[in-house]
PDB file of C-alpha atoms in Angstrom:
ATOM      1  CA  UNK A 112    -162.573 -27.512  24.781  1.00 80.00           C
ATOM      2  CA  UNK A 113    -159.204 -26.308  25.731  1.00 87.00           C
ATOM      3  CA  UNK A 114    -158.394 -22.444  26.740  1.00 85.00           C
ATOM      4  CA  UNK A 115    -156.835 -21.852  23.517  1.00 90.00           C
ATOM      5  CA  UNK A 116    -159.118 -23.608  21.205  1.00 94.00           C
ATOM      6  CA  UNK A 117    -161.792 -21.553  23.296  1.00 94.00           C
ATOM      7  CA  UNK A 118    -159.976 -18.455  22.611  1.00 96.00           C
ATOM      8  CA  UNK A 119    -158.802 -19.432  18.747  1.00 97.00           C
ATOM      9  CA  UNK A 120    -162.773 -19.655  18.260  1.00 97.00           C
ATOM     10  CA  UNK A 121    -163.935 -16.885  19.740  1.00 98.00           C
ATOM     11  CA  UNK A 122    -160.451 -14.776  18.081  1.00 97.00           C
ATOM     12  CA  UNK A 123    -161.986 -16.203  13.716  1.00 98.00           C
ATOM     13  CA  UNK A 124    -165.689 -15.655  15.597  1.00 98.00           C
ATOM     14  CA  UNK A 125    -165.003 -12.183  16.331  1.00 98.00           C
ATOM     15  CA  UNK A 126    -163.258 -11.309  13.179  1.00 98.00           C
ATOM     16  CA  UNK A 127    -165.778 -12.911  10.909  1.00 98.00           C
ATOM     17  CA  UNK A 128    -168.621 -10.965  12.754  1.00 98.00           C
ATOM     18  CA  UNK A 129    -170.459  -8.102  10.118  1.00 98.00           C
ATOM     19  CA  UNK A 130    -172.943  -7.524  12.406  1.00 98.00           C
ATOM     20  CA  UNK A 131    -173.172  -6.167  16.536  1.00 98.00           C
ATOM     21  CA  UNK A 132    -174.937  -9.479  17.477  1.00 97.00           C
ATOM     22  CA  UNK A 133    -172.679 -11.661  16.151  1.00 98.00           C
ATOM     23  CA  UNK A 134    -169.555 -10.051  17.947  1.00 98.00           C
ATOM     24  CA  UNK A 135    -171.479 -10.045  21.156  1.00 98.00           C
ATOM     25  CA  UNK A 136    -172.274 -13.941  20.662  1.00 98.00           C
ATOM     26  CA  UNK A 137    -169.068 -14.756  20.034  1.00 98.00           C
ATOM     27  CA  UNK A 138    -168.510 -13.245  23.491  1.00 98.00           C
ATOM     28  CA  UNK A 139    -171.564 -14.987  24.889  1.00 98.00           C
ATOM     29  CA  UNK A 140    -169.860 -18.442  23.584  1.00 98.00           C
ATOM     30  CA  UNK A 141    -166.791 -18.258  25.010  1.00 98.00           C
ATOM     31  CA  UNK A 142    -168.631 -17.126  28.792  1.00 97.00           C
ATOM     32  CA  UNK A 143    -170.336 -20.002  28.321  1.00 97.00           C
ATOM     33  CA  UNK A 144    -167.052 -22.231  27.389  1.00 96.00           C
ATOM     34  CA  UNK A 145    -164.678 -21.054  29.657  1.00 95.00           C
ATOM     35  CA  UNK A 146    -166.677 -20.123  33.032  1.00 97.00           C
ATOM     36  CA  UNK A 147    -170.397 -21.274  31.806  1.00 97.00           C
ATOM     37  CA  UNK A 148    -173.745 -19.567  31.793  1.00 97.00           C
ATOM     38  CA  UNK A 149    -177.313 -19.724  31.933  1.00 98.00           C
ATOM     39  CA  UNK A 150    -178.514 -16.063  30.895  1.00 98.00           C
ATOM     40  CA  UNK A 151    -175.628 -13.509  29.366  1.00 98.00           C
ATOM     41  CA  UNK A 152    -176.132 -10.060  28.335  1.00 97.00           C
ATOM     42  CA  UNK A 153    -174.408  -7.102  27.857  1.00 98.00           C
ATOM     43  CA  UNK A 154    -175.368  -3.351  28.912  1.00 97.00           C
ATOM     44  CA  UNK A 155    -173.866  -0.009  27.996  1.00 97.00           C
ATOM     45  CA  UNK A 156    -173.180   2.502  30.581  1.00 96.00           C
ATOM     46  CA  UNK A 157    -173.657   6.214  29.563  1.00 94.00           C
ATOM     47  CA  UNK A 158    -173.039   8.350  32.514  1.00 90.00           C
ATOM     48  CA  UNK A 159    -174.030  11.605  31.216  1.00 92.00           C
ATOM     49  CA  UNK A 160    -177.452  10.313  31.176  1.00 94.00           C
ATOM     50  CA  UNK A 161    -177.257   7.748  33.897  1.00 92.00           C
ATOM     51  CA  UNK A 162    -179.002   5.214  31.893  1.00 95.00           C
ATOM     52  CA  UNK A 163    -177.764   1.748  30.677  1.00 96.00           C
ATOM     53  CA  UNK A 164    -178.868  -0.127  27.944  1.00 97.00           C
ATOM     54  CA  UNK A 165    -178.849  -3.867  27.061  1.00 97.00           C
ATOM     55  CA  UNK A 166    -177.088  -4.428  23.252  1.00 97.00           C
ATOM     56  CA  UNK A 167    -176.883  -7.788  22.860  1.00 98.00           C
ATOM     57  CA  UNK A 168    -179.134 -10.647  25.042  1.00 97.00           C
ATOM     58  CA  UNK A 169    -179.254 -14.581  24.618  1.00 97.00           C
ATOM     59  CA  UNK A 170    -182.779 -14.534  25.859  1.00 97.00           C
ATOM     60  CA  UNK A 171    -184.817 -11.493  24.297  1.00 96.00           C
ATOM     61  CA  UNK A 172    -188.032 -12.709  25.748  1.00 96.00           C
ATOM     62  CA  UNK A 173    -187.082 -12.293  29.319  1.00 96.00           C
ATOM     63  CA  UNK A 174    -184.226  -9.587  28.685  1.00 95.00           C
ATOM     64  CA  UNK A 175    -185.305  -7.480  25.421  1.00 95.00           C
ATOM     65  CA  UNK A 176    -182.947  -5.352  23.933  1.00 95.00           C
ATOM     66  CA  UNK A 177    -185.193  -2.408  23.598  1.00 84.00           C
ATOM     67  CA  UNK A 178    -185.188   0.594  25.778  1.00 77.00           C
ATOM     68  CA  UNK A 179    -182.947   1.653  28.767  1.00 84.00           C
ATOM     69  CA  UNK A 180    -183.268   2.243  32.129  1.00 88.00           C
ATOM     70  CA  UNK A 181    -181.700   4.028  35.274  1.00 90.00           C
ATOM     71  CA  UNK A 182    -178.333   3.536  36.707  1.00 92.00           C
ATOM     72  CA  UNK A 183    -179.077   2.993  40.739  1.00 89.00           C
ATOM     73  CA  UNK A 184    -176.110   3.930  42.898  1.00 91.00           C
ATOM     74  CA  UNK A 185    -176.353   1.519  45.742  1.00 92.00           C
ATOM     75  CA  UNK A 186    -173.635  -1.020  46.799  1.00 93.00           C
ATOM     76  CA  UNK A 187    -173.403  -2.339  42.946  1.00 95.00           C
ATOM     77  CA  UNK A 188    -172.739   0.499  41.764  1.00 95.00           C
ATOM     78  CA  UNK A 189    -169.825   1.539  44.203  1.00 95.00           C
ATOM     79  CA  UNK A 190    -168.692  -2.262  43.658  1.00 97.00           C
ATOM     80  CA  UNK A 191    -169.191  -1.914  39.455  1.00 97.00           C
ATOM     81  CA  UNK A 192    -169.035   1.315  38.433  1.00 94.00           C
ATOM     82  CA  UNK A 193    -166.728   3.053  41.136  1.00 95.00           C
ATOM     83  CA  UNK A 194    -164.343   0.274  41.291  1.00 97.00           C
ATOM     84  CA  UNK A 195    -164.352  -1.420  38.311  1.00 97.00           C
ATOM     85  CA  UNK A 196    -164.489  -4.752  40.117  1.00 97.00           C
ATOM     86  CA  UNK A 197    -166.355  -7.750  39.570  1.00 97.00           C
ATOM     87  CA  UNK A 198    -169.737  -8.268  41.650  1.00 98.00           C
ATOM     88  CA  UNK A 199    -170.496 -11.472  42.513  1.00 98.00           C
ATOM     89  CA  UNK A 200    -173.280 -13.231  43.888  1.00 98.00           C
ATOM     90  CA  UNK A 201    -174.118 -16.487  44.706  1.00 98.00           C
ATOM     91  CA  UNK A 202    -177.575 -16.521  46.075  1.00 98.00           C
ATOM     92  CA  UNK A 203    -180.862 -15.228  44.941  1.00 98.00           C
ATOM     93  CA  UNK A 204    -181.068 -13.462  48.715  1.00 98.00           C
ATOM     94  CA  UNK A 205    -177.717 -11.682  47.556  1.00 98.00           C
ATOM     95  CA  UNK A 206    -179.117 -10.942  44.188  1.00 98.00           C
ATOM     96  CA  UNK A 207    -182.762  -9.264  45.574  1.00 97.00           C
ATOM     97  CA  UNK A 208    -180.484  -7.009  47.310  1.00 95.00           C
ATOM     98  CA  UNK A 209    -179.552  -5.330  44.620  1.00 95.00           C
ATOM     99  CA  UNK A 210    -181.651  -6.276  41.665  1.00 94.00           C
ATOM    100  CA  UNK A 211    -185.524  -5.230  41.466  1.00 92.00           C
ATOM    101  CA  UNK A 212    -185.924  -7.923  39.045  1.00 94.00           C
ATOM    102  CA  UNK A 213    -184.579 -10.790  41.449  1.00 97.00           C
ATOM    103  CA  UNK A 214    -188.269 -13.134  41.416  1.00 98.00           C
ATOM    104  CA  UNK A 215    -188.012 -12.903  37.277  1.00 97.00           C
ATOM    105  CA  UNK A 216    -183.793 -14.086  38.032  1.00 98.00           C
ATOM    106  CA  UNK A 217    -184.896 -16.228  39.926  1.00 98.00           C
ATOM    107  CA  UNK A 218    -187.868 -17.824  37.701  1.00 98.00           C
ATOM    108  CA  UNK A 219    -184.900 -18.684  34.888  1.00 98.00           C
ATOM    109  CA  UNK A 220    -183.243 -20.894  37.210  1.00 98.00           C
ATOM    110  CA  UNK A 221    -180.840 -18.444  37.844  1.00 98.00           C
ATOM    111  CA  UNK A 222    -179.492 -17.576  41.544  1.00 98.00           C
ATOM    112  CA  UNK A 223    -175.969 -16.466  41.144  1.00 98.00           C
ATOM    113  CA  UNK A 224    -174.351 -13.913  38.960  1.00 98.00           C
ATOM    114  CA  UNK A 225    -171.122 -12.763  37.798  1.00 98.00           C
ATOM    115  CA  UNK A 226    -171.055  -8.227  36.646  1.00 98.00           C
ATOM    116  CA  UNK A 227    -167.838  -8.142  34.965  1.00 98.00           C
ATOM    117  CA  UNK A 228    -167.326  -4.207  34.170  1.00 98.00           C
ATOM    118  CA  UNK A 229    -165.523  -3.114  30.885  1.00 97.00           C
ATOM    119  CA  UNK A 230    -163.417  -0.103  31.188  1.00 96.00           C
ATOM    120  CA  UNK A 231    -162.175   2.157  28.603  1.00 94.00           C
ATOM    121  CA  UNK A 232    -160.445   5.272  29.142  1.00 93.00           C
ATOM    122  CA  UNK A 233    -160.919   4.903  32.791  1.00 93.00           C
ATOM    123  CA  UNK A 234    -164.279   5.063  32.551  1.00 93.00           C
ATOM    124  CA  UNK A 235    -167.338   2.367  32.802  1.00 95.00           C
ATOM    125  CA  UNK A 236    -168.373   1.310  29.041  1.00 97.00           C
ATOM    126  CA  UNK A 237    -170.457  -1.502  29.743  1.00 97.00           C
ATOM    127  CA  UNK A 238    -170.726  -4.397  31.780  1.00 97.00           C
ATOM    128  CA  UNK A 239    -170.888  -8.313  30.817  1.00 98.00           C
ATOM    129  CA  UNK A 240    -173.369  -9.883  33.175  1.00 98.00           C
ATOM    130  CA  UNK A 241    -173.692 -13.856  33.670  1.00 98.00           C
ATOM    131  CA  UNK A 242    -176.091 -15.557  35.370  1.00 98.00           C
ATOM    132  CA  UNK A 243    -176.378 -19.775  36.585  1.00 98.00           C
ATOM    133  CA  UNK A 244    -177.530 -21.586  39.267  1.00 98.00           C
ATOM    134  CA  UNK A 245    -177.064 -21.118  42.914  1.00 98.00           C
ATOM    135  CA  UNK A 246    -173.345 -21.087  43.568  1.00 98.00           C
ATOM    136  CA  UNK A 247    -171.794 -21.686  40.757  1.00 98.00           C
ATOM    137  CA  UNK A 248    -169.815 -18.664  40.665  1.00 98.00           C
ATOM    138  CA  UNK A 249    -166.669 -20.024  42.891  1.00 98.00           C
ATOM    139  CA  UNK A 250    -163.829 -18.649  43.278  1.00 97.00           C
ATOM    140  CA  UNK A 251    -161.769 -20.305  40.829  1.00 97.00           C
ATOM    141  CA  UNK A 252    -164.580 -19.513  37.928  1.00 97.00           C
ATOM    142  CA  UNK A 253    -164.552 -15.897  38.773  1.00 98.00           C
ATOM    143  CA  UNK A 254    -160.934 -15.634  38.627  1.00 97.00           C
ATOM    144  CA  UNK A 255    -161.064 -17.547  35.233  1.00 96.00           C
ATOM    145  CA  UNK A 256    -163.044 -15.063  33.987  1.00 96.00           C
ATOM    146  CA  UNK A 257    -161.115 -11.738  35.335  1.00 96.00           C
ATOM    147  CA  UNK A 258    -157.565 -13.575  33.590  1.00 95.00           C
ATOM    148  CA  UNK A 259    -159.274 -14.682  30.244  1.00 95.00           C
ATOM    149  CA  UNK A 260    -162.296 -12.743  29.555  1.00 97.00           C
ATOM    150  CA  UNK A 261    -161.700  -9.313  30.470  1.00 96.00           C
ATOM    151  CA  UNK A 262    -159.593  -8.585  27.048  1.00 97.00           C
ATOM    152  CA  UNK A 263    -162.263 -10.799  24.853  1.00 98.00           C
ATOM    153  CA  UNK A 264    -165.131  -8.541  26.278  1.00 98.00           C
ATOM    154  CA  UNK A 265    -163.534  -5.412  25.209  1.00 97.00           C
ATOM    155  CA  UNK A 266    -162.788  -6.635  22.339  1.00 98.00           C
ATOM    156  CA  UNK A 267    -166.176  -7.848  21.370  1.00 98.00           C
ATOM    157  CA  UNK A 268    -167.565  -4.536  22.997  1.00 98.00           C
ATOM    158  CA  UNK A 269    -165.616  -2.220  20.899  1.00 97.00           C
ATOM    159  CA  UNK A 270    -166.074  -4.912  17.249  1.00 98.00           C
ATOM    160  CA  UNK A 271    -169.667  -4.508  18.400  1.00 98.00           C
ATOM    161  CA  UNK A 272    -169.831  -0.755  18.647  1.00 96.00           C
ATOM    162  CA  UNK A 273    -167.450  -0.324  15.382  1.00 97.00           C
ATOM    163  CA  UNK A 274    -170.212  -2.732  13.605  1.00 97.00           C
ATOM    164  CA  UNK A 275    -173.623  -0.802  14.701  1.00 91.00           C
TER     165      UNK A 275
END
């Protein structure tokens, strides 16, 4: 599928969506179109609190929707949250270094990820995270998702807040 038929179906997707879910797969379709993905989900960041919480999941056994749980400030965070820039990792070593949950990551078939953060109003609102096998997040993908995805997550982010 071409970039714009990609974006053209996620754009009639989006607007069709009556319901948080749908807005977030929309999202979750055009990941996997553009820059591909194993496991996608979304969390919400509330600060105030320091807990996120995961919306929207493509696998709710593994990754349920239910509950929250604490923000950790270690080197994701400064890279996410204080930066607003993508983390990236390509290995399931890299990943265990930041992510308690690595051996389940791992069990999926999953050893590289992709955090992309969402920012509105300067602030942290959520962040799309996508998950694949080892390596797969070059270069070249990650860029392709920083120029086309960025505005199509906050745009499913904020359809999917307006809609819950």
């Amino acid at each position: 599928m071409t970039k714009d038929a990609a974006l053209a179906q996620f754009e009639g997707a989006l607007s069709a969506a009556t319901t948080s879910d749908q807005a977030y797969a929309a999202l979750s379709d055009l990941w996997k179109s553009v820059v591909g993905a194993k496991l996608f989900t979304v969390m919400t960041v509330d600060m105030e609190t320091e807990l996120a919480q995961r919306p929207y999941t493509n696998d709710p056994v593994n990754y349920p929707t239910s509950g929250t749980k604490q923000i950790t400030r270690n080197s994701w965070f400064s890279v996410v949250h204080e930066r607003h820039e993508c983390f990236v990792a390509n290995s399931i070593e890299e990943i265990a270094e930041v992510f308690p949950d690595y051996e389940l990551i791992n069990s999926l078939g999953c050893q590289s990820v992709v955090n992309l953060p969402i920012v509105i109003g300067g602030t942290l609102a959520a962040t799309v995270n996508v998950l694949h096998e080892e390596g797969y997040y070059t270069e070249e993908r990650v860029q392709r998702a920083k120029d086309m995805l960025k505005l199509p997550s906050m745009a499913a982010l904020c359809v999917a807040q307006r809609l819950s």
